[in-house]
Amino acid sequence: MMKWAVVMAMGIARLMATKYSAAELREYGSADCTGDFKVLNQDLMDECTPYLIPAPASLKVEQLNDTAYATYHYQGIQDCSGPDGKFQRAWFVEQCEDQGDGTSLKRAWVTGPAPSPPSPGSCMVPGDCGRAYQACCLGSHVKGEPCNCHLTSGTGEATSTDCGTCGKAFVACCSAFSLTGHECTCNVGDSSAATLVI
């Protein structure tokens, strides 16, 4: 009976893990991760980043628990959809790493407020890719297969997985436009999906 209670407590603790919005890689001017630091980079949780070069792909960042997060690589897929995400690496948070030169590195969680869910079509400037997405969804709706995802302000990424054919085309379009220096001003995602912003 006691063993069962311990297993249940561990499962509940996992469910009650704090949801973080991002993790920062910090460089400290000391060997023990104390004092002033500068942020070297930041990984946003539950974010899908599309890539076009060297080949179409995407990278998803996902929190595992209170002490770690992981990245998953989707080859040939630019919206992190489907079951083919391959585990790439686990990153451990709040662990200090002495660099041997008087500096140290540590990944630290960042919390941010949860925004209110975006309203459908809340992207004010859809651009060419956004208008193409809207036209695609109109055609899908006529065929009886309405789009489940909507445009929201952003940078041309999929904030939800499985936004269908129209969502995949939108992300590919934005990836191509970004190569020419013309970033998209919308994301595509399910408006009911919970996203966190810093």
Protein backbone atom coordinates (compact mmCIF):
# COMPACT_ATOMS: atom_id res chain seq x y z
CA MET A 1 0.00 0.00 0.00
CA MET A 2 2.82 2.43 0.87
CA LYS A 3 4.63 1.67 -2.41
CA TRP A 4 1.44 2.47 -4.36
CA ALA A 5 1.11 5.80 -2.52
CA VAL A 6 4.70 6.76 -3.41
CA VAL A 7 4.12 5.93 -7.09
CA MET A 8 0.90 7.98 -7.10
CA ALA A 9 2.67 10.93 -5.42
CA MET A 10 5.43 10.87 -8.04
CA GLY A 11 2.86 10.80 -10.85
CA ILE A 12 0.94 13.72 -9.36
CA ALA A 13 4.17 15.71 -8.90
CA ARG A 14 4.95 15.19 -12.61
CA LEU A 15 1.48 16.46 -13.54
CA MET A 16 1.94 19.47 -11.27
CA ALA A 17 5.26 20.53 -12.81
CA THR A 18 5.51 24.27 -13.30
CA LYS A 19 4.96 25.30 -16.91
CA TYR A 20 7.79 27.55 -18.05
CA SER A 21 7.70 29.80 -21.10
CA ALA A 22 11.41 29.59 -21.97
CA ALA A 23 14.90 28.61 -20.85
CA GLU A 24 17.91 30.93 -21.08
CA LEU A 25 21.56 29.98 -21.41
CA ARG A 26 23.38 32.35 -19.06
CA GLU A 27 27.10 33.09 -18.82
CA TYR A 28 28.29 34.21 -15.38
CA GLY A 29 31.48 36.10 -14.56
CA SER A 30 32.19 33.58 -11.78
CA ALA A 31 33.00 29.87 -11.74
CA ASP A 32 29.94 29.02 -9.58
CA CYS A 33 27.02 30.65 -11.47
CA THR A 34 26.61 33.53 -9.04
CA GLY A 35 26.56 37.26 -9.59
CA ASP A 36 26.01 39.09 -12.85
CA PHE A 37 25.32 37.19 -16.05
CA LYS A 38 24.58 37.78 -19.71
CA VAL A 39 22.03 35.80 -21.71
CA LEU A 40 23.65 33.94 -24.61
CA ASN A 41 20.44 32.48 -26.09
CA GLN A 42 16.88 31.56 -25.26
CA ASP A 43 14.73 28.55 -26.18
CA LEU A 44 10.96 29.15 -26.15
CA MET A 45 8.94 26.18 -24.90
CA ASP A 46 6.36 24.59 -27.21
CA GLU A 47 7.73 26.50 -30.17
CA CYS A 48 8.13 25.06 -33.64
CA THR A 49 10.82 26.72 -35.78
CA PRO A 50 10.71 25.96 -39.53
CA TYR A 51 13.83 25.67 -41.70
CA LEU A 52 14.16 25.62 -45.47
CA ILE A 53 17.95 25.36 -45.87
CA PRO A 54 19.78 22.99 -46.17
CA ALA A 55 16.47 21.06 -46.51
CA PRO A 56 12.90 21.54 -45.31
CA ALA A 57 12.68 20.67 -41.62
CA SER A 58 11.47 21.97 -38.28
CA LEU A 59 12.63 21.90 -34.67
CA LYS A 60 10.28 21.71 -31.69
CA VAL A 61 11.23 22.62 -28.12
CA GLU A 62 9.26 20.89 -25.35
CA GLN A 63 9.49 20.97 -21.55
CA LEU A 64 9.92 17.49 -20.08
CA ASN A 65 9.68 18.27 -16.36
CA ASP A 66 10.87 20.84 -13.80
CA THR A 67 14.53 20.16 -14.57
CA ALA A 68 14.79 19.44 -18.30
CA TYR A 69 13.51 20.16 -21.79
CA ALA A 70 14.13 18.52 -25.14
CA THR A 71 14.38 19.35 -28.82
CA TYR A 72 12.81 17.23 -31.57
CA HIS A 73 13.78 17.35 -35.27
CA TYR A 74 11.20 16.86 -38.05
CA GLN A 75 12.94 16.19 -41.37
CA GLY A 76 10.98 17.32 -44.43
CA ILE A 77 8.18 18.78 -42.27
CA GLN A 78 8.12 22.50 -41.47
CA ASP A 79 5.31 22.60 -38.88
CA CYS A 80 6.43 19.92 -36.37
CA SER A 81 3.39 17.81 -37.22
CA GLY A 82 3.00 14.08 -37.17
CA PRO A 83 4.69 11.30 -35.24
CA ASP A 84 8.07 11.53 -37.01
CA GLY A 85 9.79 13.96 -34.63
CA LYS A 86 13.15 12.51 -33.69
CA PHE A 87 14.52 13.23 -30.25
CA GLN A 88 17.58 15.42 -30.73
CA ARG A 89 18.80 16.37 -27.27
CA ALA A 90 17.78 16.91 -23.64
CA TRP A 91 18.85 20.13 -21.95
CA PHE A 92 19.15 20.25 -18.17
CA VAL A 93 18.18 23.40 -16.32
CA GLU A 94 19.64 24.93 -13.14
CA GLN A 95 22.90 22.97 -13.41
CA CYS A 96 26.06 25.06 -13.19
CA GLU A 97 28.96 24.24 -15.52
CA ASP A 98 32.40 25.69 -14.66
CA GLN A 99 34.15 26.65 -17.93
CA GLY A 100 37.63 26.55 -16.36
CA ASP A 101 38.39 30.17 -17.24
CA GLY A 102 36.68 31.91 -14.32
CA THR A 103 33.28 31.85 -16.03
CA SER A 104 30.37 29.43 -15.83
CA LEU A 105 27.25 28.52 -17.80
CA LYS A 106 23.78 27.63 -16.59
CA ARG A 107 20.40 27.20 -18.25
CA ALA A 108 17.64 28.86 -16.23
CA TRP A 109 13.86 28.75 -16.57
CA VAL A 110 11.98 31.89 -17.53
CA THR A 111 8.34 32.34 -16.60
CA GLY A 112 5.93 34.60 -18.36
CA PRO A 113 2.25 35.33 -18.21
CA ALA A 114 -0.13 33.22 -20.24
CA PRO A 115 -1.81 35.43 -22.80
CA SER A 116 -5.51 35.33 -23.43
CA PRO A 117 -6.31 33.04 -26.35
CA PRO A 118 -5.96 34.87 -29.66
CA SER A 119 -9.12 35.50 -31.60
CA PRO A 120 -9.33 33.87 -35.03
CA GLY A 121 -7.86 36.06 -37.75
CA SER A 122 -6.15 38.39 -35.28
CA CYS A 123 -3.14 38.94 -37.54
CA MET A 124 -3.54 42.52 -38.73
CA VAL A 125 -1.17 42.27 -41.75
CA PRO A 126 -1.43 38.78 -43.26
CA GLY A 127 0.86 39.46 -46.25
CA ASP A 128 1.10 37.20 -49.29
CA CYS A 129 1.50 33.96 -47.32
CA GLY A 130 -1.33 34.82 -44.94
CA ARG A 131 -3.69 35.68 -47.81
CA ALA A 132 -2.72 32.42 -49.56
CA TYR A 133 -3.50 30.56 -46.31
CA GLN A 134 -6.90 32.26 -46.08
CA ALA A 135 -7.67 31.34 -49.72
CA CYS A 136 -6.57 27.75 -49.11
CA CYS A 137 -8.85 27.55 -46.05
CA LEU A 138 -11.76 28.96 -48.04
CA GLY A 139 -11.27 26.22 -50.63
CA SER A 140 -10.99 23.58 -47.89
CA HIS A 141 -14.17 24.87 -46.26
CA VAL A 142 -16.05 24.59 -49.58
CA LYS A 143 -14.89 20.95 -49.79
CA GLY A 144 -16.25 20.34 -46.25
CA GLU A 145 -12.83 20.27 -44.58
CA PRO A 146 -12.53 23.60 -42.71
CA CYS A 147 -9.16 24.67 -41.30
CA ASN A 148 -8.76 24.15 -37.56
CA CYS A 149 -5.99 26.73 -37.28
CA HIS A 150 -6.09 30.51 -37.57
CA LEU A 151 -3.67 33.34 -38.27
CA THR A 152 -2.35 35.29 -35.30
CA SER A 153 0.40 37.91 -35.08
CA GLY A 154 3.82 36.29 -35.25
CA THR A 155 6.82 35.48 -37.43
CA GLY A 156 5.67 32.77 -39.88
CA GLU A 157 5.70 29.76 -37.57
CA ALA A 158 3.20 27.06 -36.66
CA THR A 159 2.19 27.43 -33.02
CA SER A 160 0.20 24.19 -33.20
CA THR A 161 0.99 20.90 -34.86
CA ASP A 162 -1.21 19.42 -37.55
CA CYS A 163 -2.66 22.59 -39.10
CA GLY A 164 -3.27 20.55 -42.22
CA THR A 165 -2.23 21.10 -45.80
CA CYS A 166 -2.98 24.84 -45.68
CA GLY A 167 -0.86 25.27 -42.52
CA LYS A 168 2.06 23.38 -44.05
CA ALA A 169 1.87 25.54 -47.18
CA PHE A 170 1.77 28.71 -45.05
CA VAL A 171 4.92 27.73 -43.11
CA ALA A 172 6.75 26.77 -46.33
CA CYS A 173 5.72 30.09 -47.90
CA CYS A 174 6.98 32.07 -44.89
CA SER A 175 10.26 30.13 -44.87
CA ALA A 176 10.82 30.99 -48.53
CA PHE A 177 9.93 34.67 -48.04
CA SER A 178 12.30 34.91 -45.06
CA LEU A 179 15.19 33.91 -47.35
CA THR A 180 14.54 37.08 -49.34
CA GLY A 181 14.49 39.22 -46.19
CA HIS A 182 10.70 39.54 -46.10
CA GLU A 183 9.54 38.04 -42.80
CA CYS A 184 5.92 37.01 -42.32
CA THR A 185 3.95 38.90 -39.68
CA CYS A 186 1.59 36.04 -38.79
CA ASN A 187 1.76 32.59 -37.22
CA VAL A 188 -0.72 29.80 -37.87
CA GLY A 189 -2.13 27.83 -34.96
CA ASP A 190 -5.13 26.45 -33.15
CA SER A 191 -6.61 29.36 -31.20
CA SER A 192 -7.59 27.00 -28.37
CA ALA A 193 -4.00 25.81 -27.88
CA ALA A 194 -2.31 27.31 -24.84
CA THR A 195 0.84 29.23 -25.73
CA LEU A 196 3.09 31.19 -23.43
CA VAL A 197 4.84 34.40 -24.27
CA ILE A 198 7.66 36.10 -22.46
